[in-house]
Amino acid sequence: MGLTVSPPGVLFAVLGAASLLLPFLTLRANRIVAGEGAAPWEVAGPTVTIAALTAIAAGLACGLLPSRPWLRFAGSLLSLAGLIFLLSRGAANLLGDAGDLARVSPAAGFWCLLSVVMLLMADAIGGLQPGPRLRLGLLTLVLGALALLLWSGALNDLSPMQEYRTRAAAFRTATWRHVALALGSLGVAAAIGFPLGILAFRKARVRAVTLPVLSFLQTIPSLAMFGIMIPILGWVGATVPGAQAVGIAGIGFAPAFVALLLYSLLPVVANTVAGLGSVPAASVEAARGMGMTGPQRFWTVELPLALPVILAGLRIVLVQNIGLAVIAGLIGGGGYGTFVFQGLNQTATDLILLGALPTVLMALVAAILMDIVVEVAQPTLNRKNT
Amino acid sequence: MILRLALLGLLLGLVLRPHAFVWMFEPFAPDRSTAIYDRASLLSLSLNHLALVAAASLAATIVAVALAIFVTRPAGAPFRPLSRTITNIGQSFPPVAVLALAVPALGFGARPTLVALFLYGLLPIFENALTALSTLPPRTMEAARGMGLNRWQRLAQVELPLAAPVILAGIRVSVMIALGTATIGSTVAARTLGEPIIAGLLTNNTAFVLQGGLIVGLFAVLIYDAFVQIENRLLDRRRKPVARKVA
């Protein structure tokens, strides 16, 4: 086509340049009050600013080259480094002149630039068409760099990090609680949904009842579902002997867990049915011809062939649960939602971020990991054909 | 059908004549507090809730379908991998987090809710529209070209009608998510049906929680059902002429 620049690259460069005109950091006299925005060139000394802005611009310029995906990827890393450098130095610089209670937060300009750079990175990685191993490597690399960055204290001057420091213990508890809610309900949903899915696949009558009931549950808005669980589990806790002792009560962990479990069942059951349905009849027939018994056929032929679709169902559930577990914060179920809703109540933006950003990160990592798992489960199928 | 009418009747009753249901909610209310949410009329909350969802979904539909049309034309083709990546990443963003992140940028009230609903609603519609528009049967497209239809005619008379059921399924997914997220919107001071639920949670009044939950749940189920009916109708209409041709 004779095209020498990448059109998405042009889009990123234009958006990136436009984002530079927005305030990069916000300086506020204390945690709650409205702040004052500072443009990218106002936040730090001239050397730092020029170095950082050059890195950002050079990185975005690398993104213009369509035929070099590795260079585009390197460019996105360079931009990201410049962005974080400016963020870290700018925060320290702005705080240096302000009072003890002053807070510095990333502003619209930073978030826009970050999104643009991340999109460039995603676009470049897409162009590389990485296999599962490379993707896992890149994910580890990015997470490692993020961990190093947080551990090094380069971002400690930023307000969300200050919120974190006053709540480090609570944050750890919330993290475990969030993971327990999301993964625990996934585990139980798989334990119930998997046999149910096999049964539904074999017996049309079971299928005709379970799937509509489960999709009905799925349509109920999450807040309503969490709310309705409260009286139900409160009643169970009050009437069933021993239920209260194991922690079943109207508010807290139990109703959140059950609500997530109910949402998880549909993807697990539906994908198990679809996965088993997608197994070619010829394969099952061949297995029967080889003299395999029913269970042998199931474990060595049907299940491995259905696995990618079943795992894709688990991916949907995991990502969905990590997001929905935030609502547990409203009914005392813990997790990152606690910070989000506390932050909303106190109009403390940084507290909201402290809850929302880890949730987003966790959901993204879960999505990428599960995509890799689904792909690894796939090749057995393709390899047979080649 | 009877079940549908019964549910609709129950919904209308709960919204329009809430005090007729005192007997139903009284057992759940703590002593000496009201069983029926009366700080705002449930009707106005319902209308507001539906208006938010409708506005956001309508805007999302227009933008998402336009974008899908753009990336399936030759001029927009270079943006196609990128748009796939964005939809994939975007859908892993939790709707609640999108809502929470919209607040620092836009303040409290209906605005962040509307924006979050719109942004999140784009993704399922775009994904479905893209799939539908890029998997049209090549022979049909060839026939349309052979008939001498120009690009706009092909789009309006062949591509969009063929893609309509799948696009509609995307709109359904998006509207369902929007209904749920709008409920949570009341935590950022948008006036929606989440209000009784939140008020109930704060005052330990389970009756309020149940009222809000039931109304939102009924709305969701009925709207979902209506969408499925329309989708089936569209698919039926499409199948008939094909069947006739085969016969």
XYZ file of C-alpha atoms in Angstrom:
633
model
C 0.000 0.000 0.000
C 3.057 2.220 0.244
C 1.980 3.302 3.705
C 5.004 4.321 5.741
C 3.412 5.497 8.983
C 1.131 3.482 11.204
C -2.305 5.183 11.341
C -2.894 4.131 14.972
C 0.593 5.482 15.704
C -0.455 8.883 14.304
C -3.571 8.755 16.489
C -1.443 8.029 19.579
C 0.991 10.812 18.760
C -1.821 13.356 18.281
C -3.639 12.257 21.444
C -0.359 12.243 23.363
C 0.482 15.774 22.248
C -3.026 16.945 23.155
C -2.740 15.350 26.609
C 0.384 17.397 27.276
C -1.824 20.510 27.284
C -3.891 19.158 30.198
C -2.805 19.572 33.816
C -0.329 16.818 34.680
C -0.423 16.929 38.473
C -2.815 18.443 40.996
C -1.546 20.164 44.122
C -3.978 20.494 47.022
C -3.598 22.137 50.400
C -4.959 19.003 52.104
C -6.611 15.669 51.449
C -10.171 16.863 50.726
C -10.130 20.328 49.183
C -10.150 21.015 45.465
C -6.711 21.474 43.984
C -4.846 23.440 41.410
C -3.586 21.823 38.220
C 0.002 22.099 37.031
C 0.976 21.680 33.381
C 3.693 19.128 32.466
C 6.307 21.868 32.011
C 5.499 23.505 35.350
C 5.956 20.533 37.643
C 9.733 20.170 37.742
C 13.008 21.881 36.952
C 14.051 22.468 33.304
C 16.522 19.538 33.051
C 14.049 16.986 34.349
C 11.225 18.385 32.252
C 13.208 18.429 29.013
C 14.576 14.917 29.561
C 11.154 13.491 30.426
C 9.262 15.219 27.634
C 11.911 14.201 25.090
C 11.611 10.576 26.190
C 7.823 10.687 25.943
C 7.891 12.324 22.497
C 10.639 10.020 21.152
C 8.729 6.969 22.353
C 5.525 8.116 20.688
C 7.521 8.843 17.508
C 8.779 5.229 17.492
C 5.124 4.246 17.499
C 4.748 5.743 14.025
C 6.819 2.993 12.391
C 4.424 0.280 11.290
C 6.952 -2.347 10.168
C 8.956 -2.544 13.382
C 6.765 -3.919 16.171
C 9.755 -4.420 18.516
C 10.809 -0.798 18.055
C 7.248 0.346 18.714
C 7.229 -1.738 21.886
C 10.561 -0.246 22.965
C 9.133 3.200 22.179
C 6.171 2.594 24.469
C 8.575 1.543 27.257
C 10.640 4.704 26.716
C 7.515 6.901 26.869
C 6.366 5.109 29.989
C 9.741 5.611 31.658
C 9.677 9.333 30.822
C 6.135 9.615 32.134
C 6.927 7.953 35.460
C 10.147 9.925 35.832
C 8.237 13.184 35.414
C 5.534 11.969 37.795
C 7.989 11.017 40.519
C 10.203 14.115 40.242
C 7.266 16.454 39.725
C 5.496 15.201 42.852
C 8.595 15.633 44.989
C 9.210 19.089 43.544
C 5.656 20.369 44.041
C 5.497 19.031 47.603
C 8.819 20.655 48.447
C 7.283 24.133 48.302
C 3.963 23.284 49.945
C 2.841 22.713 53.543
C 2.892 19.490 55.548
C -0.689 18.562 54.745
C -0.352 19.190 51.027
C -1.127 16.396 48.627
C -0.081 15.824 45.029
C -2.121 13.567 42.760
C -1.810 12.620 39.112
C -4.230 14.751 37.068
C -6.101 14.288 33.801
C -3.013 14.888 31.660
C -1.083 12.073 33.331
C -3.951 9.593 33.051
C -4.525 10.459 29.369
C -0.834 10.086 28.560
C -0.691 6.831 30.498
C -3.672 5.455 28.552
C -2.150 6.534 25.226
C 1.198 4.906 26.079
C -0.528 1.730 27.290
C -2.559 1.588 24.076
C 0.621 1.984 22.037
C 2.160 -0.860 24.052
C -0.885 -3.074 23.540
C -0.963 -2.264 19.824
C 2.757 -3.025 19.482
C 2.434 -6.296 21.394
C -0.528 -7.197 19.180
C 1.731 -6.606 16.146
C 4.336 -8.964 17.595
C 1.760 -11.757 17.750
C 3.457 -13.239 20.800
C 3.046 -16.869 21.788
C 1.877 -17.796 25.278
C 5.406 -18.009 26.674
C 6.414 -14.531 25.457
C 3.156 -13.079 26.762
C 3.764 -14.615 30.176
C 7.293 -13.227 30.097
C 6.100 -9.722 29.204
C 3.434 -9.845 31.920
C 6.011 -10.903 34.518
C 8.330 -8.161 33.303
C 5.662 -5.446 33.587
C 4.461 -6.641 37.001
C 8.043 -6.927 38.207
C 8.799 -3.381 37.074
C 5.647 -2.131 38.786
C 6.558 -3.914 42.026
C 10.074 -2.509 41.887
C 8.719 0.976 41.262
C 6.334 0.815 44.230
C 8.989 -0.757 46.471
C 11.650 1.787 45.549
C 9.497 4.564 46.963
C 9.770 6.713 43.832
C 6.015 7.306 43.941
C 5.720 7.754 47.709
C 5.035 11.477 47.390
C 1.810 10.826 45.508
C -1.415 11.075 47.406
C -2.814 7.577 46.745
C 0.434 6.167 48.154
C 0.014 8.316 51.252
C -3.491 6.903 51.655
C -1.903 3.478 51.357
C 0.692 4.135 54.036
C -1.932 5.040 56.614
C -3.843 1.868 55.751
C -1.146 -0.664 54.883
C -2.539 -3.368 57.182
C -6.127 -2.798 56.090
C -4.993 -2.887 52.477
C -3.391 -6.289 52.942
C -6.525 -7.667 54.595
C -8.664 -6.203 51.815
C -6.428 -7.768 49.167
C -6.736 -11.237 50.671
C -10.447 -10.779 51.190
C -10.904 -9.660 47.573
C -8.925 -12.653 46.299
C -10.823 -14.996 48.618
C -14.162 -13.657 47.378
C -13.258 -13.848 43.696
C -11.308 -17.117 43.665
C -13.309 -18.853 46.392
C -16.621 -18.286 44.660
C -15.011 -19.379 41.388
C -13.799 -22.610 43.020
C -17.180 -23.445 44.514
C -18.925 -22.459 41.267
C -16.627 -24.802 39.339
C -17.212 -27.616 41.849
C -20.996 -27.254 41.493
C -21.211 -26.017 37.907
C -18.931 -28.550 36.275
C -20.925 -31.696 37.267
C -24.125 -29.764 36.645
C -22.886 -28.844 33.168
C -22.025 -32.487 32.357
C -25.452 -33.553 33.572
C -27.122 -30.803 31.545
C -25.161 -31.857 28.472
C -26.285 -35.477 28.812
C -29.907 -34.868 29.807
C -31.944 -32.458 27.699
C -34.504 -32.086 30.479
C -31.894 -30.861 32.976
C -30.571 -28.477 30.358
C -34.029 -27.047 29.671
C -34.395 -26.133 33.366
C -30.900 -25.077 34.475
C -29.821 -22.761 31.678
C -32.902 -20.455 31.729
C -32.860 -20.301 35.551
C -29.158 -19.415 35.568
C -29.511 -16.752 32.881
C -32.413 -15.309 34.862
C -30.075 -15.004 37.873
C -27.483 -13.336 35.661
C -29.889 -10.536 34.671
C -30.472 -9.399 38.260
C -28.441 -6.218 38.845
C -25.553 -6.846 41.197
C -26.509 -4.403 43.932
C -30.018 -5.885 44.040
C -28.572 -9.392 44.218
C -26.243 -8.494 47.079
C -29.141 -6.771 48.822
C -31.538 -9.677 48.438
C -28.912 -12.060 49.833
C -28.903 -10.168 53.135
C -32.331 -11.228 54.443
C -31.954 -14.721 53.010
C -28.610 -15.415 54.653
C -29.680 -13.544 57.774
C -32.575 -15.964 58.023
C -30.302 -18.965 57.419
C -27.880 -17.720 60.038
C -30.678 -17.228 62.547
C -32.565 -20.477 62.005
C -30.123 -23.174 60.900
C -28.204 -24.385 63.951
C -24.458 -24.013 63.610
C -24.700 -21.705 60.599
C -23.789 -18.664 62.659
C -20.762 -20.458 64.040
C -19.257 -20.871 60.578
C -19.812 -17.202 59.828
C -23.094 -17.247 57.916
C -24.909 -14.025 58.689
C -26.963 -11.349 56.984
C -24.074 -9.020 56.328
C -20.393 -9.547 55.689
C -18.551 -12.222 53.775
C -21.314 -14.819 53.376
C -23.932 -12.873 51.362
C -21.222 -11.466 49.082
C -19.805 -14.922 48.529
C -23.187 -16.457 47.711
C -24.115 -13.593 45.357
C -20.832 -14.015 43.444
C -21.364 -17.768 43.370
C -24.809 -17.365 41.791
C -23.400 -15.063 39.100
C -20.569 -17.521 38.416
C -22.734 -20.541 37.746
C -24.084 -19.536 34.319
C -20.730 -19.132 32.518
C -19.385 -22.348 34.070
C -22.445 -24.475 33.248
C -23.125 -22.936 29.829
C -19.498 -23.292 28.705
C -19.260 -26.864 29.980
C -22.339 -27.722 27.929
C -21.011 -25.829 24.884
C -17.538 -27.323 25.259
C -18.775 -30.891 25.442
C -21.130 -30.138 22.569
C -18.214 -28.940 20.436
C -16.379 -32.282 20.699
C -16.533 -33.825 17.204
C -18.790 -36.869 17.153
C -16.161 -38.662 15.064
C -13.608 -38.443 17.907
C -16.028 -39.967 20.399
C -16.955 -42.626 17.858
C -13.290 -43.441 17.233
C -12.695 -43.750 20.973
C -15.643 -46.107 21.254
C -14.269 -48.116 18.337
C -10.955 -48.420 20.181
C -12.859 -50.143 22.953
C -12.696 -47.326 25.542
C -15.222 -47.452 28.359
C -17.531 -44.510 29.083
C -15.343 -42.917 31.806
C -12.191 -43.514 29.751
C -13.758 -41.757 26.778
C -14.805 -38.881 28.990
C -11.433 -38.326 30.657
C -9.115 -38.940 27.714
C -11.149 -37.676 24.763
C -14.167 -35.516 25.589
C -12.757 -33.522 28.494
C -9.415 -32.542 26.879
C -11.224 -31.487 23.699
C -13.820 -29.482 25.624
C -11.247 -27.929 27.960
C -10.525 -24.665 26.060
C -14.210 -23.720 26.003
C -14.653 -24.669 29.671
C -11.582 -22.618 30.629
C -12.920 -19.675 28.618
C -15.994 -19.840 30.878
C -13.771 -19.761 33.965
C -11.996 -16.696 32.528
C -15.300 -14.835 32.200
C -16.209 -15.781 35.771
C -12.882 -14.765 37.270
C -12.750 -11.344 35.615
C -16.419 -10.706 36.370
C -16.019 -11.768 40.026
C -13.017 -9.531 40.627
C -15.112 -6.586 39.451
C -18.287 -7.543 41.288
C -16.434 -8.264 44.536
C -16.067 -4.473 44.857
C -19.760 -4.292 45.726
C -19.090 -6.523 48.745
C -17.632 -3.345 50.280
C -21.180 -1.990 50.568
C -22.496 -4.862 52.642
C -19.499 -5.218 54.919
C -17.994 -8.066 52.928
C -14.555 -6.462 52.774
C -12.260 -6.313 49.781
C -11.133 -3.301 47.782
C -14.719 -2.054 47.649
C -14.296 -0.938 51.264
C -11.834 1.747 50.120
C -13.865 2.701 47.061
C -17.048 3.349 49.017
C -15.250 4.961 51.964
C -13.574 7.235 49.469
C -16.892 8.080 47.819
C -18.401 8.880 51.231
C -15.542 11.154 52.242
C -15.156 12.564 48.718
C -11.515 11.506 49.040
C -10.465 10.850 45.469
C -7.204 9.182 46.389
C -8.933 6.673 48.624
C -11.223 5.793 45.700
C -8.136 5.259 43.567
C -6.562 3.095 46.261
C -9.518 0.729 45.902
C -10.222 1.044 42.190
C -6.696 0.823 40.725
C -5.737 -2.521 42.350
C -9.119 -3.927 41.274
C -8.496 -2.914 37.678
C -4.946 -4.294 37.830
C -6.118 -7.574 39.333
C -8.845 -7.935 36.690
C -6.408 -7.205 33.843
C -3.793 -9.637 35.139
C -6.451 -12.313 35.615
C -7.729 -11.739 32.073
C -4.243 -11.980 30.531
C -3.293 -15.052 32.591
C -6.518 -16.860 31.764
C -6.100 -16.022 28.063
C -2.674 -17.658 28.206
C -4.106 -20.714 29.990
C -6.892 -21.026 27.414
C -4.351 -20.845 24.613
C -2.071 -23.430 26.217
C -5.056 -25.773 26.545
C -5.745 -25.306 22.833
C -2.653 -26.709 20.994
C -3.336 -30.365 21.813
C -6.275 -29.968 19.492
C -4.376 -28.273 16.682
C -1.261 -30.370 16.940
C -3.250 -33.489 16.200
C -4.264 -32.046 12.854
C -0.773 -31.128 11.685
C -46.970 -15.053 28.796
C -49.108 -15.163 31.959
C -45.921 -15.099 34.011
C -44.744 -12.071 32.039
C -48.004 -10.185 32.669
C -47.913 -11.142 36.352
C -44.366 -9.835 36.722
C -45.284 -6.641 34.869
C -48.313 -6.203 37.122
C -46.183 -6.733 40.236
C -43.642 -4.207 38.973
C -46.263 -1.573 38.196
C -47.846 -2.153 41.588
C -44.532 -1.801 43.418
C -43.711 1.412 41.590
C -47.100 3.130 41.443
C -48.826 1.917 44.618
C -45.986 1.126 46.992
C -48.197 1.428 50.070
C -50.328 -1.477 48.959
C -47.349 -3.730 49.698
C -46.824 -2.814 53.336
C -47.859 -6.323 54.409
C -45.145 -7.791 52.213
C -42.243 -5.712 53.494
C -43.316 -5.113 57.098
C -41.769 -8.338 58.438
C -38.368 -7.162 57.189
C -38.445 -3.665 58.610
C -36.883 -3.056 62.004
C -39.314 -2.033 64.776
C -40.901 1.397 64.571
C -39.506 2.293 61.182
C -41.388 2.539 57.930
C -41.540 -0.457 55.659
C -42.033 1.548 52.476
C -39.332 3.811 51.100
C -40.808 7.312 51.109
C -37.872 9.706 50.909
C -38.428 9.928 47.166
C -41.173 8.637 44.945
C -40.292 5.262 43.537
C -41.878 6.312 40.274
C -39.554 9.259 39.798
C -36.542 7.112 40.752
C -37.606 4.461 38.248
C -38.107 6.987 35.477
C -34.782 8.608 36.238
C -33.049 5.233 36.304
C -34.549 4.199 32.978
C -33.815 7.587 31.406
C -30.134 7.327 32.405
C -29.866 3.826 30.983
C -31.732 4.765 27.803
C -29.674 7.901 27.147
C -26.350 6.163 27.776
C -27.276 3.086 25.751
C -28.609 5.125 22.841
C -25.444 7.198 22.655
C -23.297 4.078 23.055
C -25.198 2.322 20.271
C -24.759 5.182 17.820
C -21.056 5.633 18.535
C -20.234 1.919 18.725
C -22.028 1.017 15.502
C -20.439 3.984 13.708
C -16.992 2.888 14.917
C -17.636 -0.705 13.868
C -18.716 0.480 10.418
C -15.566 2.621 10.202
C -13.100 -0.160 11.051
C -14.777 -2.579 8.634
C -14.294 -0.122 5.700
C -10.946 -0.107 3.880
C -10.050 3.342 5.274
C -10.422 2.173 8.866
C -8.839 -1.249 8.451
C -5.494 -0.295 10.089
C -7.400 0.488 13.293
C -9.039 -2.904 13.483
C -6.430 -4.796 15.562
C -6.236 -1.809 17.900
C -10.001 -1.652 18.321
C -10.022 -5.371 19.164
C -7.333 -4.822 21.781
C -9.244 -1.929 23.320
C -12.472 -3.925 23.574
C -10.627 -6.844 25.144
C -8.859 -4.706 27.713
C -11.872 -2.498 28.297
C -14.167 -5.373 29.089
C -11.874 -6.590 31.831
C -12.335 -3.212 33.523
C -14.928 -3.725 36.255
C -18.008 -1.487 35.685
C -17.902 -0.401 39.323
C -14.305 0.693 38.927
C -15.197 2.684 35.806
C -17.907 4.414 37.814
C -15.574 5.079 40.733
C -12.865 6.421 38.435
C -15.346 8.746 36.690
C -16.096 10.531 39.960
C -12.693 12.199 40.458
C -12.892 13.444 36.876
C -16.523 14.577 36.795
C -17.705 15.049 40.353
C -20.775 13.498 41.943
C -24.264 13.064 40.542
C -25.780 11.833 37.324
C -22.877 12.934 35.116
C -20.215 10.380 36.119
C -22.873 7.658 36.055
C -23.931 8.645 32.559
C -20.347 8.721 31.327
C -19.467 5.388 32.949
C -22.598 3.777 31.516
C -21.808 5.177 28.081
C -18.138 4.144 28.051
C -18.776 0.686 29.382
C -21.811 0.238 27.149
C -19.730 0.867 24.003
C -17.751 -2.323 24.325
C -20.307 -5.134 23.973
C -22.118 -3.289 21.177
C -18.907 -2.574 19.294
C -17.686 -6.143 19.723
C -20.907 -7.626 18.394
C -21.240 -5.100 15.556
C -17.650 -5.773 14.506
C -18.158 -9.536 14.559
C -21.435 -9.256 12.666
C -20.094 -6.875 10.007
C -16.890 -8.827 9.413
C -18.498 -12.269 9.173
C -21.175 -11.523 6.585
C -21.562 -14.327 4.036
C -19.170 -13.457 1.170
C -21.599 -14.744 -1.444
C -24.328 -12.364 -0.334
C -21.876 -9.466 -0.483
C -20.777 -10.535 -3.922
C -24.394 -10.698 -5.084
C -25.060 -7.197 -3.717
C -22.040 -5.891 -5.589
C -23.171 -7.721 -8.717
C -26.576 -6.063 -8.488
C -24.790 -2.746 -8.852
C -25.453 -1.456 -5.339
C -22.964 1.189 -4.341
C -21.134 1.174 -1.004
C -23.767 3.132 0.909
C -26.591 1.060 -0.523
C -24.787 -2.147 0.365
C -24.272 -0.903 3.911
C -27.834 0.275 4.429
C -29.710 -2.428 2.547
C -27.574 -5.524 3.006
C -24.904 -5.313 5.697
C -26.764 -3.573 8.509
C -30.007 -5.583 8.161
C -28.003 -8.823 8.162
C -25.972 -7.725 11.172
C -28.981 -6.380 13.084
C -29.781 -9.403 15.298
C -26.187 -9.747 16.506
C -25.878 -5.993 17.077
C -29.132 -6.096 19.009
C -27.741 -8.883 21.209
C -24.800 -6.587 21.947
C -27.179 -3.762 22.840
C -29.008 -6.144 25.182
C -25.803 -7.061 27.015
C -24.910 -3.397 27.241
C -28.349 -2.376 28.564
C -28.263 -5.116 31.211
C -24.870 -3.950 32.433
C -26.106 -0.354 32.373
C -29.162 -1.221 34.487
C -26.905 -2.811 37.089
C -24.284 -0.080 37.042
C -26.936 2.663 37.242
C -28.116 1.008 40.464
C -24.642 1.390 41.904
C -24.713 4.964 40.572
C -26.734 5.983 43.611
C -23.530 5.620 45.664
C -22.233 8.600 43.707
C -25.455 10.528 44.291
C -27.203 9.754 41.017
C -30.943 9.445 41.628
C -31.635 5.851 40.692
C -33.349 2.812 42.108
C -30.178 2.001 44.016
C -31.226 4.739 46.459
C -33.646 2.611 48.503
C -31.095 -0.224 48.543
C -28.294 2.006 49.797
C -30.604 3.716 52.295
C -31.696 0.299 53.531
C -28.104 -0.883 53.892
C -27.146 2.230 55.841
C -30.113 2.071 58.252
C -30.283 -1.726 58.493
C -33.754 -1.588 56.998
C -33.993 -4.754 54.950
C -37.452 -3.763 53.721
C -35.953 -0.883 51.696
C -33.244 -3.148 50.304
C -35.813 -5.689 49.181
C -38.039 -3.034 47.630
C -35.248 -1.512 45.564
C -33.839 -4.920 44.711
C -37.189 -6.308 43.601
C -38.027 -3.332 41.419
C -34.621 -3.242 39.700
C -34.632 -7.012 39.335
C -38.092 -6.980 37.743
C -37.139 -4.189 35.361
C -34.026 -6.110 34.345
C -35.828 -9.378 33.776
C -38.625 -7.779 31.747
C -36.280 -5.678 29.601
C -34.042 -8.695 28.992
C -37.076 -10.687 27.931
C -38.286 -7.928 25.593
C -34.883 -7.815 23.881
C -34.802 -11.574 23.405
C -38.295 -11.429 21.863
C -37.245 -8.746 19.381
C -34.057 -10.627 18.494
C -36.019 -13.804 17.814
C -38.489 -11.886 15.704
C -35.648 -10.416 13.609
C -34.049 -13.818 13.156
C -37.371 -15.348 12.106
C -37.941 -12.678 9.506
C -34.486 -13.335 8.134
C -34.946 -17.077 7.956
C -38.241 -17.014 6.079
C -37.132 -15.707 2.670
C -34.113 -18.014 2.729
C -36.349 -20.983 3.424
C -38.628 -19.985 0.566
C -35.703 -19.784 -1.811
C -34.529 -23.237 -0.833
C -38.010 -24.657 -1.323
